[in-house]
Amino acid sequence: MTNNEDKLKKIISHAKEYGFVFQSSEIYDGLSAVYDYAQNGVELKKNIREAWWKAMVQMNENIVGIDSAIFMHPTIWKASGHVDAFNDPLIDNKDSKKRYRADVLVEDYLAKIEAKIFKEVDKAKKRFGDAFNEEEFLNTNARVLANKEKMEAISKRLYQSLEKNDLEDVKLLIEELEIACPISGSKNWTEVKQFNLMFATQMGSTAEGANEIYLRPETAQGIFVNYLNVQKTGRMKIPFGIAQTGKAFRNEIVARQFIFRMREFEQMEMQFFVRPGQEMQWYEHWKAERMKWHLSLGMNKEDYRFHDHEKLAHYANAAADIEFNFPMGFKELEGIHSRTDFDLKAHEKFTGKKLRYFDPEINESYVPYVVETSIGLDRMFLAVLSSAYNEEVLEDGSERVVLNLPPALAPYKAAILPLIKKDGLPEKAREIMTELQEDFMCHYEEKDAIGKRYRRHDAIGTPYCITVDHESLTDHMVTIRDRDTMQQERVAIADLRTLIFNKIKNKALV
Ligand code: ATP
């Protein structure tokens, strides 16, 4: 097992043990790729969602939010291209009977070649020490160049074949690369077939009279079909944006890697409507803004990179992913797409209604172009959780697991702990709890020794533990312990509110 797989396993079991994420329907042996957020997870998830909403809606006068329904008119998905083109190429291994996404098999193969390049870099770094120039090495080393060339050739062929829907060639590529099933180890593959990812259900009381409708595979279309309503009722002037958070559903073929790829997940999307011809400038703007948001949360810069798309979706004229260094490696966390006027034009065509905007500045009416930012809330949750998870060996040789969550995102801001369960300490602690819980999520706990309670709050990422002892009854002071430094300080009860507020204050969030 590699260290990375090891880390993902540890995060999954930590998330379960400390009430962040449970497998859905666990007592029925679970439902594949569906998860439930538990008592601490729901708080962290809510805080991430609110941080996003604040950055996108509250801080931008020209962006407003909506909450559209999950069920929509079925023709919307015809217009958007999802009925005909929202497919993944799938392939089965005849021996293990396991199903894979053909493109993912090839992409995993490419990741292995990339790992070889990283290994060469690491080796050279050690050899050359301070004199090492990574960029020069990547552009001159013969082995690296050969591997890069190989990667380019494979990915070009894969994307061209997918573009042309030449599924035979995708299978041929898998055979030529001698890709084996990770489970059976065999190279005995079926043909590659297209598989539509939308979940369908029936609307109506009887099956005969029923209309087939879909669970939305993205929240974006709910924004497009409401664009004119919002523009008119909100008297919005271009450029302006509409934001929305909500559930989306995809019947993913390869659903694995915990909450990274789920069948029911939550998206946070913003569609920005601009004058045609100005989309590239806004695309660059939102790329930069979104990266800034991630870093403003206190995430590590080294864990992020952009990946500009070579293969563009049918609706886009430019697209980039913000990739995060998950325990499984760098993977897409967010997409920024210049979607042109594809969606609005398609809805015009299918409804016969005009979705134009009259631009008083240039005295012209047009169908706006759209730049979209789209992030998976669950993927962001995994990014936050995995970068916060730390195992530490303390000075006395003992170990602790701590979640160094950005304080503003932590489920609880403070734990209120009476040192013992008697002598009036619980009553004093309750008083503090009552006062603080109006402003912050706090947790009152009196069970177990104080050290054990500290560890439990380290493990769920509570920034402050507040301990009430006998002296507190007379000096009106408490001991406050910092999660990250484990330093303890004596402070006046009257100062607690300001102290916690300053700790969690983050311009991006609170
Ligand atoms: P991928 O290539 O990983 O399947 P995608 O390119 O299909 O993702 P988009 O359609 O651009 O994803 O969706 C926008 C965002 O929604 C993604 O960046 C991701 O964070 C999130 N997302 C997409 N599919 C899933 C899923 N099955 N589970 C969790 N989050 C998802």
Coordinates of C-alpha atoms and ligand atoms in Angstrom, one line a residue:
M1 CA 0.0 0.0 0.0
T2 CA 1.4 3.4 -0.8
N3 CA 1.5 6.2 1.7
N4 CA -1.2 8.1 -0.2
E5 CA -3.7 5.3 0.0
D6 CA -2.8 4.9 3.6
K7 CA -3.6 8.6 4.2
L8 CA -6.9 8.4 2.5
K9 CA -7.8 5.3 4.6
K10 CA -6.9 7.1 7.7
I11 CA -9.0 10.1 6.8
I12 CA -12.0 7.9 6.0
S13 CA -11.8 6.2 9.3
H14 CA -11.2 9.4 11.2
A15 CA -14.2 11.0 9.5
K16 CA -16.3 8.1 10.7
E17 CA -14.9 7.8 14.2
Y18 CA -15.3 11.5 14.9
G19 CA -18.7 12.0 13.4
F20 CA -17.9 13.8 10.1
V21 CA -19.0 11.4 7.3
F22 CA -20.8 8.0 7.4
Q23 CA -21.5 5.6 4.7
S24 CA -25.1 6.0 3.6
S25 CA -27.5 3.2 4.8
E26 CA -24.6 1.6 6.7
I27 CA -26.8 -0.8 8.7
Y28 CA -28.0 -2.2 5.4
D29 CA -24.3 -2.6 4.3
G30 CA -24.2 0.7 2.6
L31 CA -25.1 2.2 -0.8
S32 CA -22.2 2.5 -3.1
A33 CA -20.8 6.1 -3.5
V34 CA -23.4 7.7 -1.4
Y35 CA -22.5 9.3 1.9
D36 CA -24.1 11.0 4.9
Y37 CA -22.7 14.0 6.7
A38 CA -22.7 13.5 10.5
Q39 CA -23.0 15.9 13.4
N40 CA -19.5 17.5 12.9
G41 CA -19.4 17.0 9.2
V42 CA -22.6 18.9 8.6
E43 CA -21.1 21.9 10.5
L44 CA -17.9 21.9 8.5
K45 CA -19.8 21.5 5.2
K46 CA -22.1 24.4 6.1
N47 CA -19.2 26.6 7.0
I48 CA -17.5 25.9 3.7
R49 CA -20.7 26.6 1.8
E50 CA -21.2 29.9 3.8
A51 CA -17.6 30.9 3.1
W52 CA -18.2 30.4 -0.6
W53 CA -21.6 32.3 -0.5
K54 CA -19.9 35.2 1.3
A55 CA -17.1 35.5 -1.2
M56 CA -19.4 35.1 -4.3
V57 CA -22.6 36.8 -3.3
Q58 CA -22.1 39.0 -0.2
M59 CA -18.8 40.5 -1.5
N60 CA -19.9 41.1 -5.1
E61 CA -22.7 43.6 -5.6
N62 CA -23.3 42.3 -9.1
I63 CA -23.8 38.7 -8.1
V64 CA -27.1 37.4 -6.6
G65 CA -28.2 33.9 -5.5
I66 CA -31.0 31.6 -6.3
D67 CA -32.2 28.2 -5.2
S68 CA -33.8 26.4 -8.1
A69 CA -35.6 23.0 -8.0
I70 CA -33.8 19.7 -8.6
F71 CA -36.6 18.6 -10.9
M72 CA -36.8 20.6 -14.1
H73 CA -38.6 20.3 -17.4
P74 CA -37.1 17.3 -19.2
T75 CA -36.5 19.2 -22.5
I76 CA -34.0 21.4 -20.6
W77 CA -31.6 18.4 -20.6
K78 CA -32.2 17.9 -24.3
A79 CA -31.3 21.5 -25.0
S80 CA -28.2 21.5 -22.8
G81 CA -26.9 18.4 -24.6
H82 CA -27.0 16.2 -21.5
V83 CA -29.5 13.7 -23.1
D84 CA -27.3 13.1 -26.1
A85 CA -23.8 13.8 -24.9
F86 CA -23.5 13.4 -21.1
N87 CA -21.9 10.1 -21.4
D88 CA -18.9 8.3 -20.1
P89 CA -17.1 5.6 -22.1
L90 CA -17.3 2.4 -20.1
I91 CA -15.5 -0.9 -20.4
D92 CA -15.8 -4.2 -18.4
N93 CA -13.2 -6.6 -17.4
K94 CA -14.5 -10.1 -18.4
D95 CA -12.7 -11.9 -15.6
S96 CA -13.3 -9.6 -12.6
K97 CA -16.7 -8.4 -14.0
K98 CA -15.7 -5.0 -12.8
R99 CA -16.7 -1.9 -14.8
Y100 CA -14.3 1.0 -15.5
R101 CA -14.3 4.3 -17.3
A102 CA -12.1 3.7 -20.3
D103 CA -10.7 7.2 -20.2
V104 CA -9.9 6.9 -16.5
L105 CA -8.0 3.7 -17.1
V106 CA -5.8 5.5 -19.6
E107 CA -5.5 8.6 -17.3
D108 CA -4.4 6.4 -14.4
Y109 CA -1.8 5.0 -16.8
L110 CA -0.7 8.5 -17.6
A111 CA -0.5 9.4 -13.8
K112 CA 2.0 6.5 -13.4
I113 CA 4.2 7.9 -16.1
E114 CA 3.9 11.3 -14.4
A115 CA 4.9 9.7 -11.1
K116 CA 8.1 8.5 -12.8
I117 CA 8.9 12.0 -13.8
F118 CA 8.4 13.2 -10.2
K119 CA 10.7 10.4 -9.0
E120 CA 13.5 11.6 -11.4
V121 CA 13.1 15.1 -10.1
D122 CA 13.4 14.0 -6.5
K123 CA 16.5 11.9 -7.3
A124 CA 18.1 14.9 -9.1
K125 CA 17.2 17.3 -6.3
K126 CA 19.1 15.1 -3.9
R127 CA 22.0 14.7 -6.2
F128 CA 22.4 18.4 -7.1
G129 CA 21.3 20.0 -3.8
D130 CA 21.1 23.8 -3.8
A131 CA 22.4 24.0 -7.4
F132 CA 19.3 22.2 -8.7
N133 CA 17.2 24.0 -11.2
E134 CA 13.9 22.1 -11.6
E135 CA 12.6 23.9 -14.7
E136 CA 15.9 23.4 -16.6
F137 CA 15.9 19.7 -15.5
L138 CA 12.4 19.2 -16.7
N139 CA 13.2 20.7 -20.1
T140 CA 16.5 18.9 -20.7
N141 CA 16.7 15.5 -19.0
A142 CA 16.4 12.8 -21.7
R143 CA 14.4 10.4 -19.6
V144 CA 12.0 13.1 -18.5
L145 CA 11.6 14.4 -22.0
A146 CA 10.9 10.9 -23.4
N147 CA 8.2 10.3 -20.7
K148 CA 6.6 13.7 -21.4
E149 CA 6.5 12.9 -25.1
K150 CA 4.9 9.6 -24.4
M151 CA 2.3 11.2 -22.2
E152 CA 1.5 13.8 -24.8
A153 CA 1.1 11.2 -27.5
I154 CA -1.2 9.0 -25.4
S155 CA -3.4 11.8 -24.2
K156 CA -3.7 13.3 -27.7
R157 CA -4.8 10.0 -29.1
L158 CA -7.3 9.4 -26.2
Y159 CA -9.0 12.7 -26.5
Q160 CA -9.1 12.7 -30.3
S161 CA -10.7 9.3 -30.3
L162 CA -13.2 10.3 -27.6
E163 CA -14.0 13.5 -29.6
K164 CA -14.7 11.4 -32.7
N165 CA -16.6 8.9 -30.6
D166 CA -14.1 6.3 -32.0
L167 CA -14.6 3.8 -29.2
E168 CA -12.9 1.0 -31.0
D169 CA -9.7 3.0 -31.0
V170 CA -10.1 3.7 -27.2
K171 CA -10.2 0.0 -26.7
L172 CA -7.2 -0.5 -29.0
L173 CA -5.3 2.1 -27.0
I174 CA -6.0 0.2 -23.7
E175 CA -4.8 -3.0 -25.3
E176 CA -1.7 -1.4 -26.8
L177 CA -0.7 0.1 -23.5
E178 CA -1.3 -3.4 -21.9
I179 CA -3.5 -1.9 -19.2
A180 CA -4.6 -4.6 -16.8
C181 CA -7.6 -4.7 -14.5
P182 CA -6.4 -3.7 -11.0
I183 CA -8.5 -6.5 -9.5
S184 CA -8.1 -9.5 -11.7
G185 CA -4.8 -8.4 -13.3
S186 CA -6.2 -9.6 -16.7
K187 CA -6.3 -7.8 -20.0
N188 CA -9.5 -9.4 -21.1
W189 CA -11.7 -6.4 -21.9
T190 CA -15.1 -6.0 -23.4
E191 CA -15.9 -3.4 -26.1
V192 CA -16.1 0.3 -25.0
K193 CA -19.7 1.6 -24.7
Q194 CA -21.2 5.0 -24.0
F195 CA -23.2 5.2 -20.8
N196 CA -25.4 8.2 -19.9
L197 CA -24.8 9.5 -16.4
M198 CA -28.3 11.0 -15.7
F199 CA -30.7 9.4 -13.3
A200 CA -34.2 9.2 -14.6
T201 CA -37.4 8.9 -12.7
Q202 CA -41.1 9.2 -13.3
M203 CA -43.3 12.2 -12.6
G204 CA -47.0 11.6 -12.4
S205 CA -49.3 9.3 -10.4
T206 CA -49.5 6.4 -12.8
A207 CA -46.8 4.7 -14.7
E208 CA -48.8 5.0 -18.0
G209 CA -49.3 8.7 -17.8
A210 CA -45.9 9.3 -16.4
N211 CA -43.4 11.6 -17.8
E212 CA -39.7 10.7 -17.6
I213 CA -37.8 13.4 -15.8
Y214 CA -34.2 13.6 -14.6
L215 CA -32.5 14.4 -11.4
R216 CA -30.4 17.4 -12.3
P217 CA -26.7 16.4 -13.1
E218 CA -25.6 20.0 -12.5
T219 CA -27.1 23.1 -10.9
A220 CA -26.1 25.4 -13.8
Q221 CA -29.1 24.8 -16.0
G222 CA -31.4 26.1 -13.1
I223 CA -29.5 29.3 -13.4
F224 CA -29.7 29.6 -17.2
V225 CA -33.5 29.0 -17.3
N226 CA -34.0 31.7 -14.7
Y227 CA -31.5 34.2 -16.1
L228 CA -34.0 36.5 -17.6
N229 CA -36.3 36.5 -14.6
V230 CA -33.4 37.4 -12.3
Q231 CA -32.1 40.0 -14.7
K232 CA -35.4 41.7 -15.0
T233 CA -36.7 41.5 -11.4
G234 CA -33.2 42.3 -10.0
R235 CA -32.7 45.0 -12.6
M236 CA -29.2 43.5 -13.2
K237 CA -26.8 45.1 -15.6
I238 CA -24.3 43.1 -17.5
P239 CA -21.8 42.0 -16.3
F240 CA -23.6 40.2 -13.5
G241 CA -23.6 36.8 -11.9
I242 CA -26.1 34.3 -10.5
A243 CA -24.9 31.9 -7.8
Q244 CA -26.5 28.7 -6.5
T245 CA -25.5 25.8 -4.2
G246 CA -27.4 22.5 -4.3
K247 CA -27.5 18.8 -4.9
A248 CA -26.6 17.3 -8.3
F249 CA -26.8 13.6 -9.3
R250 CA -24.7 11.5 -11.6
N251 CA -24.7 7.8 -12.1
E252 CA -20.9 7.6 -12.0
I253 CA -19.5 4.4 -13.3
V254 CA -16.3 4.5 -11.2
A255 CA -17.5 5.7 -7.9
R256 CA -14.6 5.4 -5.5
Q257 CA -12.2 7.5 -3.5
F258 CA -14.7 8.4 -0.8
I259 CA -16.5 11.7 -1.2
F260 CA -14.4 12.7 -4.1
R261 CA -16.7 11.0 -6.6
M262 CA -20.2 10.4 -5.4
R263 CA -23.6 9.7 -7.1
E264 CA -25.3 12.4 -5.1
F265 CA -23.2 15.4 -4.3
E266 CA -23.4 19.2 -3.9
Q267 CA -22.2 21.8 -6.2
M268 CA -21.5 25.5 -5.7
E269 CA -21.8 27.2 -9.1
M270 CA -21.8 30.8 -10.3
Q271 CA -22.7 31.8 -13.9
F272 CA -21.4 35.2 -14.9
F273 CA -23.1 36.9 -17.8
V274 CA -20.9 39.1 -20.0
R275 CA -20.9 41.0 -23.2
P276 CA -19.8 38.8 -26.2
G277 CA -16.1 39.4 -26.9
Q278 CA -15.4 40.2 -23.2
E279 CA -15.5 36.6 -22.0
M280 CA -11.8 35.9 -22.1
Q281 CA -11.0 38.8 -19.8
W282 CA -13.7 37.6 -17.3
Y283 CA -12.5 34.1 -17.6
E284 CA -9.0 35.2 -16.5
H285 CA -10.6 37.3 -13.8
W286 CA -12.5 34.4 -12.3
K287 CA -9.6 32.0 -12.6
A288 CA -7.5 34.4 -10.5
E289 CA -10.4 35.2 -8.0
R290 CA -11.2 31.6 -7.4
M291 CA -7.6 30.6 -6.7
K292 CA -7.4 33.6 -4.3
W293 CA -10.5 32.3 -2.4
H294 CA -8.9 28.9 -1.8
L295 CA -5.7 30.5 -0.5
S296 CA -7.6 33.0 1.7
L297 CA -9.1 30.1 3.6
G298 CA -5.6 29.3 4.7
M299 CA -5.0 26.3 2.4
N300 CA -1.4 25.6 1.2
K301 CA -0.4 27.2 -2.1
E302 CA 1.8 24.1 -3.0
D303 CA -1.3 21.9 -2.9
Y304 CA -2.9 23.8 -5.8
R305 CA -2.3 24.1 -9.5
F306 CA -4.2 25.0 -12.6
H307 CA -4.8 22.5 -15.4
D308 CA -5.8 24.2 -18.7
H309 CA -8.0 21.9 -20.8
E310 CA -6.9 20.8 -24.2
K311 CA -10.1 18.9 -24.8
L312 CA -13.0 21.3 -24.5
A313 CA -16.6 20.3 -23.7
H314 CA -19.1 20.9 -26.5
Y315 CA -20.2 24.2 -25.0
A316 CA -16.8 25.8 -24.0
N317 CA -14.2 28.0 -25.7
A318 CA -11.8 27.9 -22.8
A319 CA -11.7 25.8 -19.6
A320 CA -9.4 25.2 -16.7
D321 CA -9.5 23.1 -13.6
I322 CA -8.2 24.1 -10.2
E323 CA -6.5 20.9 -9.1
F324 CA -5.8 20.0 -5.5
N325 CA -3.3 17.7 -4.1
F326 CA -5.7 15.1 -2.6
P327 CA -4.3 12.0 -0.8
M328 CA -4.7 10.3 -4.2
G329 CA -2.7 13.0 -6.0
F330 CA -3.5 16.1 -7.9
K331 CA -7.2 16.0 -9.1
E332 CA -9.9 18.4 -10.2
L333 CA -11.5 20.4 -7.4
E334 CA -13.1 23.2 -9.3
G335 CA -13.7 24.1 -12.9
I336 CA -13.7 27.5 -14.6
H337 CA -15.4 27.4 -18.0
S338 CA -16.1 30.0 -20.7
R339 CA -19.4 28.5 -21.9
T340 CA -20.0 31.0 -24.7
D341 CA -23.7 31.6 -25.5
F342 CA -24.2 27.9 -26.0
D343 CA -26.7 27.3 -23.2
L344 CA -28.9 30.4 -23.6
K345 CA -29.0 30.0 -27.4
A346 CA -30.0 26.4 -27.0
H347 CA -32.8 27.3 -24.6
E348 CA -33.9 30.0 -27.1
K349 CA -34.1 27.4 -29.8
F350 CA -36.0 24.8 -27.8
T351 CA -38.5 27.3 -26.2
G352 CA -38.8 29.8 -29.0
K353 CA -38.5 32.5 -26.4
K354 CA -35.9 35.3 -26.6
L355 CA -33.3 35.3 -23.9
R356 CA -31.6 38.5 -25.0
Y357 CA -30.3 41.4 -23.1
F358 CA -30.5 45.0 -24.2
D359 CA -27.2 46.7 -23.4
P360 CA -27.8 50.4 -23.0
E361 CA -24.1 51.2 -23.1
I362 CA -23.7 50.0 -26.7
N363 CA -27.3 50.2 -27.7
E364 CA -27.4 46.6 -28.8
S365 CA -29.3 43.5 -27.8
Y366 CA -27.5 40.2 -27.6
V367 CA -27.5 36.8 -26.0
P368 CA -24.9 37.1 -23.2
Y369 CA -21.8 35.0 -23.0
V370 CA -21.2 33.1 -19.8
V371 CA -18.2 32.4 -17.6
E372 CA -18.8 29.7 -15.0
T373 CA -17.1 28.8 -11.8
S374 CA -18.2 25.3 -10.5
I375 CA -16.9 23.6 -7.4
G376 CA -17.9 20.4 -5.7
L377 CA -18.7 21.2 -2.0
D378 CA -17.9 17.6 -1.1
R379 CA -14.6 17.7 -2.9
M380 CA -13.8 20.9 -1.1
F381 CA -14.7 19.2 2.2
L382 CA -12.2 16.4 1.4
A383 CA -9.6 19.0 0.5
V384 CA -10.0 20.8 3.8
L385 CA -10.2 17.7 5.8
S386 CA -7.1 16.1 4.2
S387 CA -5.0 19.2 4.5
A388 CA -6.0 19.7 8.2
Y389 CA -5.4 16.1 9.2
N390 CA -2.1 15.8 11.2
E391 CA -0.6 13.1 13.3
E392 CA 1.9 14.6 15.8
V393 CA 4.4 13.1 18.2
L394 CA 4.6 15.3 21.2
E395 CA 7.6 16.2 23.3
D396 CA 6.7 13.6 25.9
G397 CA 6.6 10.9 23.2
S398 CA 2.8 10.6 23.2
E399 CA 0.9 11.0 20.0
R400 CA -2.1 13.0 19.0
V401 CA -4.3 13.4 15.9
V402 CA -5.3 17.0 15.3
L403 CA -7.4 18.7 12.7
N404 CA -5.7 22.0 12.1
L405 CA -8.8 23.4 10.4
P406 CA -9.0 27.1 9.6
P407 CA -10.7 28.2 12.8
A408 CA -13.6 29.8 10.9
L409 CA -14.4 26.5 9.3
A410 CA -14.2 24.4 12.5
P411 CA -17.5 22.7 13.5
Y412 CA -17.1 24.1 17.1
K413 CA -15.3 27.3 17.9
A414 CA -14.9 26.4 21.6
A415 CA -15.4 23.5 24.0
I416 CA -16.5 24.5 27.5
L417 CA -15.2 22.0 30.0
P418 CA -15.7 22.0 33.8
L419 CA -12.6 20.4 35.3
I420 CA -14.7 18.1 37.4
K421 CA -18.4 17.2 37.6
K422 CA -19.1 18.8 41.0
D423 CA -18.4 21.7 43.4
G424 CA -20.4 24.1 41.3
L425 CA -18.1 23.9 38.3
P426 CA -20.7 22.5 35.8
E427 CA -23.0 25.4 36.8
K428 CA -20.3 28.0 36.1
A429 CA -19.4 26.3 32.8
R430 CA -23.0 26.2 31.8
E431 CA -23.2 30.0 32.4
I432 CA -20.3 30.5 30.0
M433 CA -21.9 28.1 27.5
T434 CA -25.2 30.0 27.5
E435 CA -23.4 33.3 26.9
L436 CA -21.1 32.1 24.1
Q437 CA -23.5 29.9 22.2
E438 CA -25.5 32.9 21.0
D439 CA -22.5 33.9 18.9
F440 CA -20.5 30.7 18.3
M441 CA -21.1 27.0 17.9
C442 CA -19.8 25.7 21.3
H443 CA -19.7 22.3 22.8
Y444 CA -20.2 21.5 26.5
E445 CA -18.6 18.4 27.8
E446 CA -18.0 17.1 31.3
K447 CA -17.4 13.4 30.8
D448 CA -13.8 11.9 31.1
A449 CA -10.6 13.3 32.3
I450 CA -9.7 16.7 31.0
G451 CA -6.7 15.4 28.9
K452 CA -9.0 13.0 27.1
R453 CA -11.5 15.8 26.4
Y454 CA -8.7 17.9 25.0
R455 CA -7.7 15.1 22.6
R456 CA -11.2 14.6 21.4
H457 CA -11.5 18.3 20.5
D458 CA -8.1 18.2 18.8
A459 CA -9.5 15.4 16.7
I460 CA -12.5 17.4 15.6
G461 CA -10.6 20.6 15.1
T462 CA -12.0 22.8 17.9
P463 CA -9.7 25.8 18.1
Y464 CA -10.2 26.6 21.8
C465 CA -10.8 24.5 24.9
I466 CA -12.1 26.5 27.9
T467 CA -11.6 24.9 31.3
V468 CA -13.5 26.0 34.3
D469 CA -11.7 25.1 37.6
H470 CA -12.3 25.9 41.3
E471 CA -10.5 29.3 41.1
S472 CA -12.8 30.3 38.3
L473 CA -15.6 30.6 40.9
T474 CA -13.8 33.4 42.7
D475 CA -11.4 35.0 40.2
H476 CA -13.8 34.8 37.2
M477 CA -11.1 33.5 35.0
V478 CA -10.7 30.3 33.0
T479 CA -7.9 28.4 31.3
I480 CA -8.0 28.6 27.5
R481 CA -6.0 26.1 25.5
D482 CA -5.0 26.6 21.9
R483 CA -5.5 23.6 19.6
D484 CA -2.5 24.1 17.5
T485 CA 0.2 25.2 20.0
M486 CA -1.4 23.5 23.0
Q487 CA -0.4 26.6 25.0
Q488 CA -2.6 27.4 28.0
E489 CA -3.5 30.8 29.2
R490 CA -5.5 32.3 32.0
V491 CA -8.0 34.8 30.8
A492 CA -11.0 36.7 32.2
I493 CA -14.4 35.2 31.4
A494 CA -15.5 38.6 30.3
D495 CA -12.8 38.6 27.5
L496 CA -13.7 35.2 26.0
R497 CA -16.1 36.5 23.4
T498 CA -13.6 39.0 21.9
L499 CA -10.8 36.4 22.1
I500 CA -12.8 33.8 20.2
F501 CA -14.0 36.3 17.7
N502 CA -10.5 37.5 16.9
K503 CA -9.3 33.9 16.5
I504 CA -11.9 32.9 14.0
K505 CA -12.1 36.2 12.2
N506 CA -11.1 35.7 8.7
K507 CA -11.9 38.4 6.2
A508 CA -12.8 35.8 3.7
L509 CA -15.3 34.1 6.0
V510 CA -16.7 36.0 9.0
Ligands
ATP1 P1 -14.7 14.8 -13.2 O1 -13.9 15.0 -14.4 O2 -13.9 14.6 -11.9 O3 -15.8 13.8 -13.3 P2 -16.3 16.9 -14.1 O4 -15.3 17.6 -15.0 O5 -17.3 16.1 -14.7 O6 -15.5 16.2 -13.0 P3 -17.9 19.2 -13.7 O7 -19.0 18.8 -14.5 O8 -17.1 20.3 -14.2 O9 -17.0 18.0 -13.2 O10 -18.5 19.6 -12.2 C1 -18.0 20.7 -11.5 C2 -17.5 20.2 -10.1 O11 -18.4 19.4 -9.5 C3 -16.2 19.4 -10.2 O12 -15.1 20.2 -10.3 C4 -16.3 18.6 -8.9 O13 -15.7 19.4 -7.8 C5 -17.7 18.4 -8.7 N1 -18.1 17.1 -9.0 C6 -18.4 16.6 -10.3 N2 -18.8 15.3 -10.2 C7 -18.7 14.9 -8.9 C8 -19.0 13.7 -8.2 N3 -19.4 12.6 -8.8 N4 -18.9 13.7 -6.9 C9 -18.5 14.8 -6.2 N5 -18.2 16.0 -6.8 C10 -18.3 16.1 -8.2

